[in-house]
Tab-separated table of N, CA and C in Angstrom:
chain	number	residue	atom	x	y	z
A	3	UNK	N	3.931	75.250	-19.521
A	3	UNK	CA	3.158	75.047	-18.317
A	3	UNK	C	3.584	73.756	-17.637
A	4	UNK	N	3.415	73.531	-16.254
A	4	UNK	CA	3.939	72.775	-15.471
A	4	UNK	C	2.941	71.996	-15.463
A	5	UNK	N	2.642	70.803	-15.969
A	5	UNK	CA	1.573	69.761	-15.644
A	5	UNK	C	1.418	69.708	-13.991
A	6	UNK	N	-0.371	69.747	-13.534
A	6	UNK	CA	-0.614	69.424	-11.966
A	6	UNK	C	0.514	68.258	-11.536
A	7	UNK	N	0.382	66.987	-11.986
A	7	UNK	CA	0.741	65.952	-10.972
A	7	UNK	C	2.202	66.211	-11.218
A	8	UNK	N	3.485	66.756	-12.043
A	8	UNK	CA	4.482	67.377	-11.752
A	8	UNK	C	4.947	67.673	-10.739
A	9	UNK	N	3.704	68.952	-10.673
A	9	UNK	CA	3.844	70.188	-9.079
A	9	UNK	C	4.146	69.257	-8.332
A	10	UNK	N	2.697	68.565	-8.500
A	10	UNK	CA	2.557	67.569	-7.390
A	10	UNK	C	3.613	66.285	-6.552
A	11	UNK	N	4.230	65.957	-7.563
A	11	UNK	CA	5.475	65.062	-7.585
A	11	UNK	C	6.666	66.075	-6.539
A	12	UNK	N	6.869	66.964	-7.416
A	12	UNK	CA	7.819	67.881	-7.176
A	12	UNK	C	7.621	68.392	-5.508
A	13	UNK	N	6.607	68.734	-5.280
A	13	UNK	CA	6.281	69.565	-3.286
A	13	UNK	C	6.265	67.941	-3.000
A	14	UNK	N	5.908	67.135	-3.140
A	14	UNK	CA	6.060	65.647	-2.283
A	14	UNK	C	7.467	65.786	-1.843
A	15	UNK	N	8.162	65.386	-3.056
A	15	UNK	CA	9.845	64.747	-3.358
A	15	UNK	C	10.023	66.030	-2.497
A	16	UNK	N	10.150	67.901	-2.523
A	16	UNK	CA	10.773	68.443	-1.886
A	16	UNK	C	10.200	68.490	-0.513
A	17	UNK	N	9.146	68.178	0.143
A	17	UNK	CA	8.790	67.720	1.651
A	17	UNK	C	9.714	66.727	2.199
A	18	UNK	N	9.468	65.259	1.791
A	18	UNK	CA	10.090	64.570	1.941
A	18	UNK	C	11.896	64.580	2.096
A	19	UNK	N	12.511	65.201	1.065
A	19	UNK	CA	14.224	65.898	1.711
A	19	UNK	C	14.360	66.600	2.566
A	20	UNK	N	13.363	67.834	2.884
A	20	UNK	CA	13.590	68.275	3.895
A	20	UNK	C	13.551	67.705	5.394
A	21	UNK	N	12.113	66.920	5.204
A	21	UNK	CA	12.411	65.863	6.452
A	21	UNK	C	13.453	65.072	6.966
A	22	UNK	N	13.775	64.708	5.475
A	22	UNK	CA	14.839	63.628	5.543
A	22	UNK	C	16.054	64.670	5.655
A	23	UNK	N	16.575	65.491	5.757
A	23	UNK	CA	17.456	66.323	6.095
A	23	UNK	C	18.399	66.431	5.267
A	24	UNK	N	17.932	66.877	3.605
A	24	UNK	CA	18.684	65.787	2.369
A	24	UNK	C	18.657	67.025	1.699
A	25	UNK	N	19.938	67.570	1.459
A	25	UNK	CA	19.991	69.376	0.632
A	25	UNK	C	19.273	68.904	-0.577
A	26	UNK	N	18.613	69.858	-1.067
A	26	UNK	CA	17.643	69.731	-2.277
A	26	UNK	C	17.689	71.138	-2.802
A	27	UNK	N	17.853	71.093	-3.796
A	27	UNK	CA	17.983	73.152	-4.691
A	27	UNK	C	16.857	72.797	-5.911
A	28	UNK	N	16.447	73.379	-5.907
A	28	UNK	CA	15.758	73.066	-7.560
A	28	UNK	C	15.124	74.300	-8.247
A	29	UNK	N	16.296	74.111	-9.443
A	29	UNK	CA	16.293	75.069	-10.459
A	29	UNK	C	15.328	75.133	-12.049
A	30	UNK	N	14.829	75.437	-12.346
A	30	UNK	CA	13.767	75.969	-13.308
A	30	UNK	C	14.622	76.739	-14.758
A	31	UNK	N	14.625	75.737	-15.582
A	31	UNK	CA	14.978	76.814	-16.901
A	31	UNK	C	13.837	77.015	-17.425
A	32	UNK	N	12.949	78.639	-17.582
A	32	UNK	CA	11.826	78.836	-17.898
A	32	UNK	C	11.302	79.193	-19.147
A	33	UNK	N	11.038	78.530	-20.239
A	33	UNK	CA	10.752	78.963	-21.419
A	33	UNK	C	11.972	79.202	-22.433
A	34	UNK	N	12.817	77.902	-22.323
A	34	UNK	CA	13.203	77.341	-23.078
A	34	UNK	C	12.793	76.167	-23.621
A	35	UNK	N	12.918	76.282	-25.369
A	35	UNK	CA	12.206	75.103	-26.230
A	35	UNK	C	12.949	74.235	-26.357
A	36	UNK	N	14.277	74.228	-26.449
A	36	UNK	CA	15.351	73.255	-26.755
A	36	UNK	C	15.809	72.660	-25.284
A	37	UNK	N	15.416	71.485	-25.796
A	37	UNK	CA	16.011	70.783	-24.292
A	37	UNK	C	17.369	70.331	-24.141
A	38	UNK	N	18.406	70.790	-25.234
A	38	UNK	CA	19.992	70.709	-25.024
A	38	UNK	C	20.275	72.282	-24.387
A	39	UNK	N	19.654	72.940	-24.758
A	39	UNK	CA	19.933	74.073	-24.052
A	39	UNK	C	19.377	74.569	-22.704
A	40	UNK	N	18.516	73.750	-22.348
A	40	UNK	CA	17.794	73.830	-20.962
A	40	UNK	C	18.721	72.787	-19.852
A	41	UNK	N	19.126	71.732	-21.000
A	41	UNK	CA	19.714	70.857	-19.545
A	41	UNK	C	21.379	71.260	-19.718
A	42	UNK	N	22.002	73.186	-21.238
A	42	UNK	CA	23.090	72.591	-20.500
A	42	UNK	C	23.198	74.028	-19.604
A	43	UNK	N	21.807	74.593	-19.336
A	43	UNK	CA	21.626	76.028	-18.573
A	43	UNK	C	21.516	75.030	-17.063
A	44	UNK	N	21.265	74.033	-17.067
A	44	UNK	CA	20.785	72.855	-15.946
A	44	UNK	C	22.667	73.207	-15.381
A	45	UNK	N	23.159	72.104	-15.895
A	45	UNK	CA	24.486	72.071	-15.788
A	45	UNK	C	26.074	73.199	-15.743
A	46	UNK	N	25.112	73.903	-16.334
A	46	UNK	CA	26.091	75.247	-15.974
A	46	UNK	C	25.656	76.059	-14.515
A	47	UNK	N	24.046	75.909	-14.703
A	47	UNK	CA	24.167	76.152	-12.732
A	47	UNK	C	24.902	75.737	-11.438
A	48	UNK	N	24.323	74.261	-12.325
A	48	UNK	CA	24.655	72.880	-11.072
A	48	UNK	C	26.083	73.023	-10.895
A	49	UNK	N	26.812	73.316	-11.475
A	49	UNK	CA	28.725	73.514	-11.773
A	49	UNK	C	29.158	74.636	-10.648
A	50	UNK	N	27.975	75.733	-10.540
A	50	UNK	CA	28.243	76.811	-10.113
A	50	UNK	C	27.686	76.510	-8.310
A	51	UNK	N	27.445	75.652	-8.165
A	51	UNK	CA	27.460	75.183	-6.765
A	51	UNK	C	28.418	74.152	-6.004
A	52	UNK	N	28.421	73.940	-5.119
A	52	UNK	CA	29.121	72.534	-4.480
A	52	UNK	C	28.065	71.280	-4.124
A	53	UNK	N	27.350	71.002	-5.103
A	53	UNK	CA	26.541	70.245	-4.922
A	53	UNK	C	27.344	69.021	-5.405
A	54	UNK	N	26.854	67.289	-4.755
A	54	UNK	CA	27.750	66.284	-5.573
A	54	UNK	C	26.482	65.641	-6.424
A	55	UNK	N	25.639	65.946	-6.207
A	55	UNK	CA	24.231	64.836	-7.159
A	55	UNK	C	23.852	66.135	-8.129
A	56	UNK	N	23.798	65.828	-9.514
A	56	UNK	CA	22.713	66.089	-10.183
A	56	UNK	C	21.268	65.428	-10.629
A	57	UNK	N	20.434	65.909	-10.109
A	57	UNK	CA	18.951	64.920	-10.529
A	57	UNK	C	18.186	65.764	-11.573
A	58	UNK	N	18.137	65.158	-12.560
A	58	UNK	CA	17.417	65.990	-13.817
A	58	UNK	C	16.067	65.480	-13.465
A	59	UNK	N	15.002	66.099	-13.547
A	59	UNK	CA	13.572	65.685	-14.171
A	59	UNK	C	12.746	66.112	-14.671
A	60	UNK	N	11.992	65.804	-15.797
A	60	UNK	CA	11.907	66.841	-17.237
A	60	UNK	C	10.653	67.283	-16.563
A	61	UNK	N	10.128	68.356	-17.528
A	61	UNK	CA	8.955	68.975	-16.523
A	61	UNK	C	7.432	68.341	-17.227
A	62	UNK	N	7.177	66.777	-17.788
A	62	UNK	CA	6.465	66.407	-17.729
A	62	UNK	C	6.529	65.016	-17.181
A	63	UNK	N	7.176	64.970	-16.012
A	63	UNK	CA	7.510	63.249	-15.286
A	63	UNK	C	6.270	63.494	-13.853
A	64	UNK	N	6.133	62.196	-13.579
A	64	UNK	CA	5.121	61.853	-12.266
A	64	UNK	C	6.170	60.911	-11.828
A	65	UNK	N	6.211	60.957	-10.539
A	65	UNK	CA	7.192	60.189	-9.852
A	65	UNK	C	6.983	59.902	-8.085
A	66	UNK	N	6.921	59.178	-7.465
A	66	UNK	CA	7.027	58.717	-6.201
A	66	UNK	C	8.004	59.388	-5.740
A	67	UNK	N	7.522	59.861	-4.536
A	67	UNK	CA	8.765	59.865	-3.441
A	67	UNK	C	9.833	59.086	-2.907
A	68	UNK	N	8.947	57.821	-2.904
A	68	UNK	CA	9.623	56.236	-2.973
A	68	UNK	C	10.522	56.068	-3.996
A	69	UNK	N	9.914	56.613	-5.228
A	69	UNK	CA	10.770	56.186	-6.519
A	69	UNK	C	12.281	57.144	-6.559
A	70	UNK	N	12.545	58.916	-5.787
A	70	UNK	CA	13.163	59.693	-6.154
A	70	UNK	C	14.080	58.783	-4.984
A	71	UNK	N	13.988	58.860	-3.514
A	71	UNK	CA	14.772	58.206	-2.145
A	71	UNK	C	15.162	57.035	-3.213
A	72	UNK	N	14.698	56.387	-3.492
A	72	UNK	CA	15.552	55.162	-3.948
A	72	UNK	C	16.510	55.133	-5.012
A	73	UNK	N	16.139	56.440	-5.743
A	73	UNK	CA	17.337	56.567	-6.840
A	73	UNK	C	18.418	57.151	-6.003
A	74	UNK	N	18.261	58.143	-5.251
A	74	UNK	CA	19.147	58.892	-4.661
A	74	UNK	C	20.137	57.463	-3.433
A	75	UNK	N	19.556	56.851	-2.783
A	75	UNK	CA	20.208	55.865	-2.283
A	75	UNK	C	21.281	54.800	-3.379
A	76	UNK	N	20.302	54.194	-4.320
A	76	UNK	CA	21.383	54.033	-5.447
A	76	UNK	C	22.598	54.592	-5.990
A	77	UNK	N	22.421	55.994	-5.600
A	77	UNK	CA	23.688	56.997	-6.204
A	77	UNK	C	24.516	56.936	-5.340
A	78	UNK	N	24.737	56.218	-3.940
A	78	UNK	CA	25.879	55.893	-3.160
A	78	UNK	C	26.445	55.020	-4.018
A	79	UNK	N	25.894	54.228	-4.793
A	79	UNK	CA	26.629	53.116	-4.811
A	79	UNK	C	26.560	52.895	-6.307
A	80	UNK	N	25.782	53.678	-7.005
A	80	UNK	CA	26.780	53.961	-8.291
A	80	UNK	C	26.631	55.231	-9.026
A	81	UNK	N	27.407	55.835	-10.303
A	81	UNK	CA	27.729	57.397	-10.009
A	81	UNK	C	27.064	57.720	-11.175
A	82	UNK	N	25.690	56.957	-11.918
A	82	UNK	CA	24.893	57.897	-13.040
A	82	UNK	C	23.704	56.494	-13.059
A	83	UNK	N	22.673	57.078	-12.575
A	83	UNK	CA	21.097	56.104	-12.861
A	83	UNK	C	20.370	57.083	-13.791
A	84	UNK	N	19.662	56.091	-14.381
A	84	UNK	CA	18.279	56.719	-15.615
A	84	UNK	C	17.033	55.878	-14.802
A	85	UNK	N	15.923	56.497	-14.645
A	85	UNK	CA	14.802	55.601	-14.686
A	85	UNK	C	14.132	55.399	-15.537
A	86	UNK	N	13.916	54.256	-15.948
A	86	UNK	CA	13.371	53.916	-17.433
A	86	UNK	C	11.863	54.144	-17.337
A	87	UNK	N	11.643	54.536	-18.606
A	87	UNK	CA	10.171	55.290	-18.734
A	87	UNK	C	10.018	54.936	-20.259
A	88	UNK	N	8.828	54.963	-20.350
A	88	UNK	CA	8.311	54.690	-21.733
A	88	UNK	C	8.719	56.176	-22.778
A	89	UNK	N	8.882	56.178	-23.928
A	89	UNK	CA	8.995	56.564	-24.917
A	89	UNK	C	7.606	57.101	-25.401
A	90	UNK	N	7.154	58.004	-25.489
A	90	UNK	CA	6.280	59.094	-26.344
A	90	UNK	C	5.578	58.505	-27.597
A	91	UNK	N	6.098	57.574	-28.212
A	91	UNK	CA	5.670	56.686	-29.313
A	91	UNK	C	4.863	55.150	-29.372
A	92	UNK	N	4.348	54.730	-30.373
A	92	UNK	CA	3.800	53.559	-30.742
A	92	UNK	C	4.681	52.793	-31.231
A	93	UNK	N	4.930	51.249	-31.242
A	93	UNK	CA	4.113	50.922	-29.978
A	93	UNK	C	5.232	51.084	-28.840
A	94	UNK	N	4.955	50.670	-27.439
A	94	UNK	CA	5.824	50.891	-26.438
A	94	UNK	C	7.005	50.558	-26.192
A	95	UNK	N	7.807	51.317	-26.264
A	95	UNK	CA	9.092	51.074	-26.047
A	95	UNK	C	10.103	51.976	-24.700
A	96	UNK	N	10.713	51.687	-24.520
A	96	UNK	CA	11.643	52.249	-22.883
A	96	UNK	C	12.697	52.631	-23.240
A	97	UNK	N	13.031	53.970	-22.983
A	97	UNK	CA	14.673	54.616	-23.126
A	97	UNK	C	15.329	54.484	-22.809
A	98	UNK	N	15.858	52.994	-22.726
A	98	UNK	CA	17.037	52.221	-22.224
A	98	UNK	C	17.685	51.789	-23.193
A	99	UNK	N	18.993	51.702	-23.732
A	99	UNK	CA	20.283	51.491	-24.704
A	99	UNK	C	21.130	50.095	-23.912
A	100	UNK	N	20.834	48.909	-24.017
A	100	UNK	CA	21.277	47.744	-23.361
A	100	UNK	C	21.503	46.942	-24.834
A	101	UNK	N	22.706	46.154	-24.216
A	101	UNK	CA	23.296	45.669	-25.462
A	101	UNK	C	22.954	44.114	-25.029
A	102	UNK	N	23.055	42.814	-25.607
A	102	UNK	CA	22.896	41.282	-25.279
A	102	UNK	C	21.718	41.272	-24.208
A	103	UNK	N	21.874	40.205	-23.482
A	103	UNK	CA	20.551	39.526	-22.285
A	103	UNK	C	20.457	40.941	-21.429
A	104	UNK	N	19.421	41.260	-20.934
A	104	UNK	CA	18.796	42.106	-20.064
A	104	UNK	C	18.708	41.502	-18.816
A	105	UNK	N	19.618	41.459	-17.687
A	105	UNK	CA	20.284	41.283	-16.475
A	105	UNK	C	20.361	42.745	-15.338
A	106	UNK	N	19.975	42.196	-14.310
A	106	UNK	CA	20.025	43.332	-13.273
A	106	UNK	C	21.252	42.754	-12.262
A	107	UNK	N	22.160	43.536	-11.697
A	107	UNK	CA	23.008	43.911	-11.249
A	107	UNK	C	22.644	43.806	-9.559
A	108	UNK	N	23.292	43.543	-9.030
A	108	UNK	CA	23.522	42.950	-7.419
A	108	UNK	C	22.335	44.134	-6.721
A	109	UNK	N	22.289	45.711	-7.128
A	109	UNK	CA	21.267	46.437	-6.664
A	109	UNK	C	20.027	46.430	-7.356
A	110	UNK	N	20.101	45.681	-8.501
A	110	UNK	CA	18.093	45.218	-8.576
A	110	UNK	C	18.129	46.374	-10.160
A	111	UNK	N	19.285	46.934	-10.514
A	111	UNK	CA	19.672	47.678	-11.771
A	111	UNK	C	19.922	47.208	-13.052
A	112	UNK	N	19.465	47.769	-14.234
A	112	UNK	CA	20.109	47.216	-15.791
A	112	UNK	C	21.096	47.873	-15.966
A	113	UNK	N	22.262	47.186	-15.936
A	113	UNK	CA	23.342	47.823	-16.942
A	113	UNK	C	23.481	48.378	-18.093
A	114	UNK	N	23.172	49.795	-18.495
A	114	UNK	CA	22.910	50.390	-19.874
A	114	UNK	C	23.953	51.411	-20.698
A	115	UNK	N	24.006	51.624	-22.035
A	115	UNK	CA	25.082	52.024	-22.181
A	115	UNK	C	24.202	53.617	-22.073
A	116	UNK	N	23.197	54.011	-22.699
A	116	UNK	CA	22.266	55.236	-22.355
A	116	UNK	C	21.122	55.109	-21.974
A	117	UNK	N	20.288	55.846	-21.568
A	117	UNK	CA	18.967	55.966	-21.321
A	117	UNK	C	18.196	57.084	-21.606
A	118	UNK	N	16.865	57.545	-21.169
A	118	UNK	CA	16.312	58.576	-21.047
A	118	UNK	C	17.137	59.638	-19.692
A	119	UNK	N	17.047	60.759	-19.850
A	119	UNK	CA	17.847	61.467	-18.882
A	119	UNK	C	16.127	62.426	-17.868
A	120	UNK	N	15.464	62.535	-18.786
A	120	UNK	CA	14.168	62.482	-17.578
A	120	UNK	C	14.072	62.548	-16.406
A	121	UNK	N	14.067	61.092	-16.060
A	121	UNK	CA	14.464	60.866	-14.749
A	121	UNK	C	15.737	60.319	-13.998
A	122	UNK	N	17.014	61.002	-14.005
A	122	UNK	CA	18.233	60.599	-14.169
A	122	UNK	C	18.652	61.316	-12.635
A	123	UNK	N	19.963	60.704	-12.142
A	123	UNK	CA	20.333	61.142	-10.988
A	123	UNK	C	22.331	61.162	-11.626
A	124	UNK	N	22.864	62.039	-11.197
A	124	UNK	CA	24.944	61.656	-11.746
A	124	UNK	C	25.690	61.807	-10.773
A	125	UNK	N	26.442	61.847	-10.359
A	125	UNK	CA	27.541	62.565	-9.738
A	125	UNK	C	28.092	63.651	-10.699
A	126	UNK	N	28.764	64.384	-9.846
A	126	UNK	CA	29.383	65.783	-10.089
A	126	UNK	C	30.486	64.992	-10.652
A	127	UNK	N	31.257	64.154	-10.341
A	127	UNK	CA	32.569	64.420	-11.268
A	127	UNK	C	32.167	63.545	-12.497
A	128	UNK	N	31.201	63.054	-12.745
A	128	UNK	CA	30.739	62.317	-14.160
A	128	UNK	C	30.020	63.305	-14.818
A	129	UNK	N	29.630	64.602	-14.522
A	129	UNK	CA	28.941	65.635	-15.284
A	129	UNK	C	29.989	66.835	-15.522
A	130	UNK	N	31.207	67.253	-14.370
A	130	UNK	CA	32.344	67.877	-14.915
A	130	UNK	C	33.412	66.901	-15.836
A	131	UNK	N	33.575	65.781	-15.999
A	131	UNK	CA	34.223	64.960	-17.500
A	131	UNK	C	33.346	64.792	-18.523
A	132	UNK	N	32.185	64.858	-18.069
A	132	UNK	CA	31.294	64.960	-19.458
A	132	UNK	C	31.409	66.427	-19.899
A	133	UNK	N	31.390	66.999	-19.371
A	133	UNK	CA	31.171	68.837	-19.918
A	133	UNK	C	33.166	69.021	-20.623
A	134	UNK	N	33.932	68.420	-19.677
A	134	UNK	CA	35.600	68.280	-20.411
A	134	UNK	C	35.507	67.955	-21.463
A	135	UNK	N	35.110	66.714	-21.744
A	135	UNK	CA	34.877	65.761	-23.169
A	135	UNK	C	33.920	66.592	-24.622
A	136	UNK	N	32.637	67.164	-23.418
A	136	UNK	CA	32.077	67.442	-24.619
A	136	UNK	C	31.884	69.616	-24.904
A	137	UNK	N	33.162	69.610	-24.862
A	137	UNK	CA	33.350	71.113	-24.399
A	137	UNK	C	32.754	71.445	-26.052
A	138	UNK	N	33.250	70.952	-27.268
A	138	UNK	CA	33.067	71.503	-28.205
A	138	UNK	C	31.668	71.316	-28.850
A	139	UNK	N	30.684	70.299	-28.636
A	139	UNK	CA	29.559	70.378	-28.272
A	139	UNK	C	29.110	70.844	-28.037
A	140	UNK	N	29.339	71.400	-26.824
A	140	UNK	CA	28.318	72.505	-26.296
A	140	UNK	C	28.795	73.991	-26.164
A	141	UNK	N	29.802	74.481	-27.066
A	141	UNK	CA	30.034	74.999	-27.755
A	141	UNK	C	29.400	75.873	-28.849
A	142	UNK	N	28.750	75.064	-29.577
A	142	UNK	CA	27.838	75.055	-30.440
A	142	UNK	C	26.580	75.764	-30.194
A	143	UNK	N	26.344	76.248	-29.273
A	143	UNK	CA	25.060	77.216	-28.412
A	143	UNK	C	25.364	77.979	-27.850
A	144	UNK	N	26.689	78.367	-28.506
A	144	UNK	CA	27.242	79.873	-28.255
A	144	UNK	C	26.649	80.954	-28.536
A	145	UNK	N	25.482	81.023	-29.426
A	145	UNK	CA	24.730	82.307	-30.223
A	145	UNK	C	23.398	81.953	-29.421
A	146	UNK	N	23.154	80.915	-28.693
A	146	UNK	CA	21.754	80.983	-28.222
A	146	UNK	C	22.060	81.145	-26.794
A	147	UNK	N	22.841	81.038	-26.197
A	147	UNK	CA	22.975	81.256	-24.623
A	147	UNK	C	24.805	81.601	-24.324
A	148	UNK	N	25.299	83.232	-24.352
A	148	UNK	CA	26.703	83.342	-24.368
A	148	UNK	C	26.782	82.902	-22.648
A	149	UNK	N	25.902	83.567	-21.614
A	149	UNK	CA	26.250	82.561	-20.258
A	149	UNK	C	27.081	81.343	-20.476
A	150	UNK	N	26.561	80.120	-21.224
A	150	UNK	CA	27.095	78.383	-21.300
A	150	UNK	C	27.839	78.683	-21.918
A	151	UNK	N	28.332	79.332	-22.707
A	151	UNK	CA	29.054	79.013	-23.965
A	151	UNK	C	30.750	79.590	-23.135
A	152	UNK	N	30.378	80.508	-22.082
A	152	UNK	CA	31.565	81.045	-21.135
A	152	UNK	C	31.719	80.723	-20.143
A	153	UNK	N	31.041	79.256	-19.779
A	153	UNK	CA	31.251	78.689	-18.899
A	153	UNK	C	32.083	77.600	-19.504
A	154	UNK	N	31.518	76.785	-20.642
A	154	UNK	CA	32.285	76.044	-20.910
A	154	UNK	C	33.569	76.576	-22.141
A	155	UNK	N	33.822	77.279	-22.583
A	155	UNK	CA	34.883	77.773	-23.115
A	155	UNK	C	35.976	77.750	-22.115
């Protein structure tokens, strides 16, 4: 089930692109439990378009309109953001992978080596070298989805 303030997030953010005159597609993997296999049914869509942004967002995030425009403006100017979000666990911690001092970057950004993918925005050619790299990976979900498994083969 789709949590209300989701929906809610979700018809904002897609009002708002359309105004803003900003192509927006948004695809639904429905009743899948595994979320490697939902985001790589995500990515085997997204491949199958000419789209250059992928924006993942899991289907229990709340998010600003303010917050989605500003990631998407960021993605001019660099080619994979995470928005950091708390972690599901005690006590609080943020799905950010940062190595030494915690420093933000000339656009107001942490330099990280991973993050939560949640709320994540990529470019297309950093999600077709990731799918190159990790062909045999995802591979591996050949018996649960032959679609991905013949896309990336």
């Amino acid at each position: 089930d789709l949590p209300i303030q989701t929906a809610h997030s979700l018809l904002e953010t897609q009002s708002v692109a359309f105004d803003a005159n900003l192509p927006c597609h948004i695809h639904f993997d429905i009743g899948c439990a595994l979320i490697e296999v939902a985001r790589d049914a995500c990515v085997h869509n997204f491949l199958k378009t000419d789209h250059t942004k992928l924006f993942w967002i899991d289907s229990d995030m709340q998010w600003s309109t303010d917050a989605f425009l500003r990631m998407v403006a960021l993605s001019t100017k660099m080619n994979a953001l995470c928005g950091a979000y708390p972690a599901r666990i005690e006590p609080l911690m943020f799905q950010l992978n940062v190595s030494g001092s915690v420093e933000m970057n000339e656009h107001g950004c942490i330099p990280c080596h991973s993050g939560g993918l949640g709320f994540s925005i990529i470019d297309r050619e950093i999600v077709e070298r990731l799918k190159n790299e990790r062909r045999e990976y995802m591979k591996k979900w050949e018996g649960l989805n032959p679609e991905i498994a013949q896309a990336v083969g």
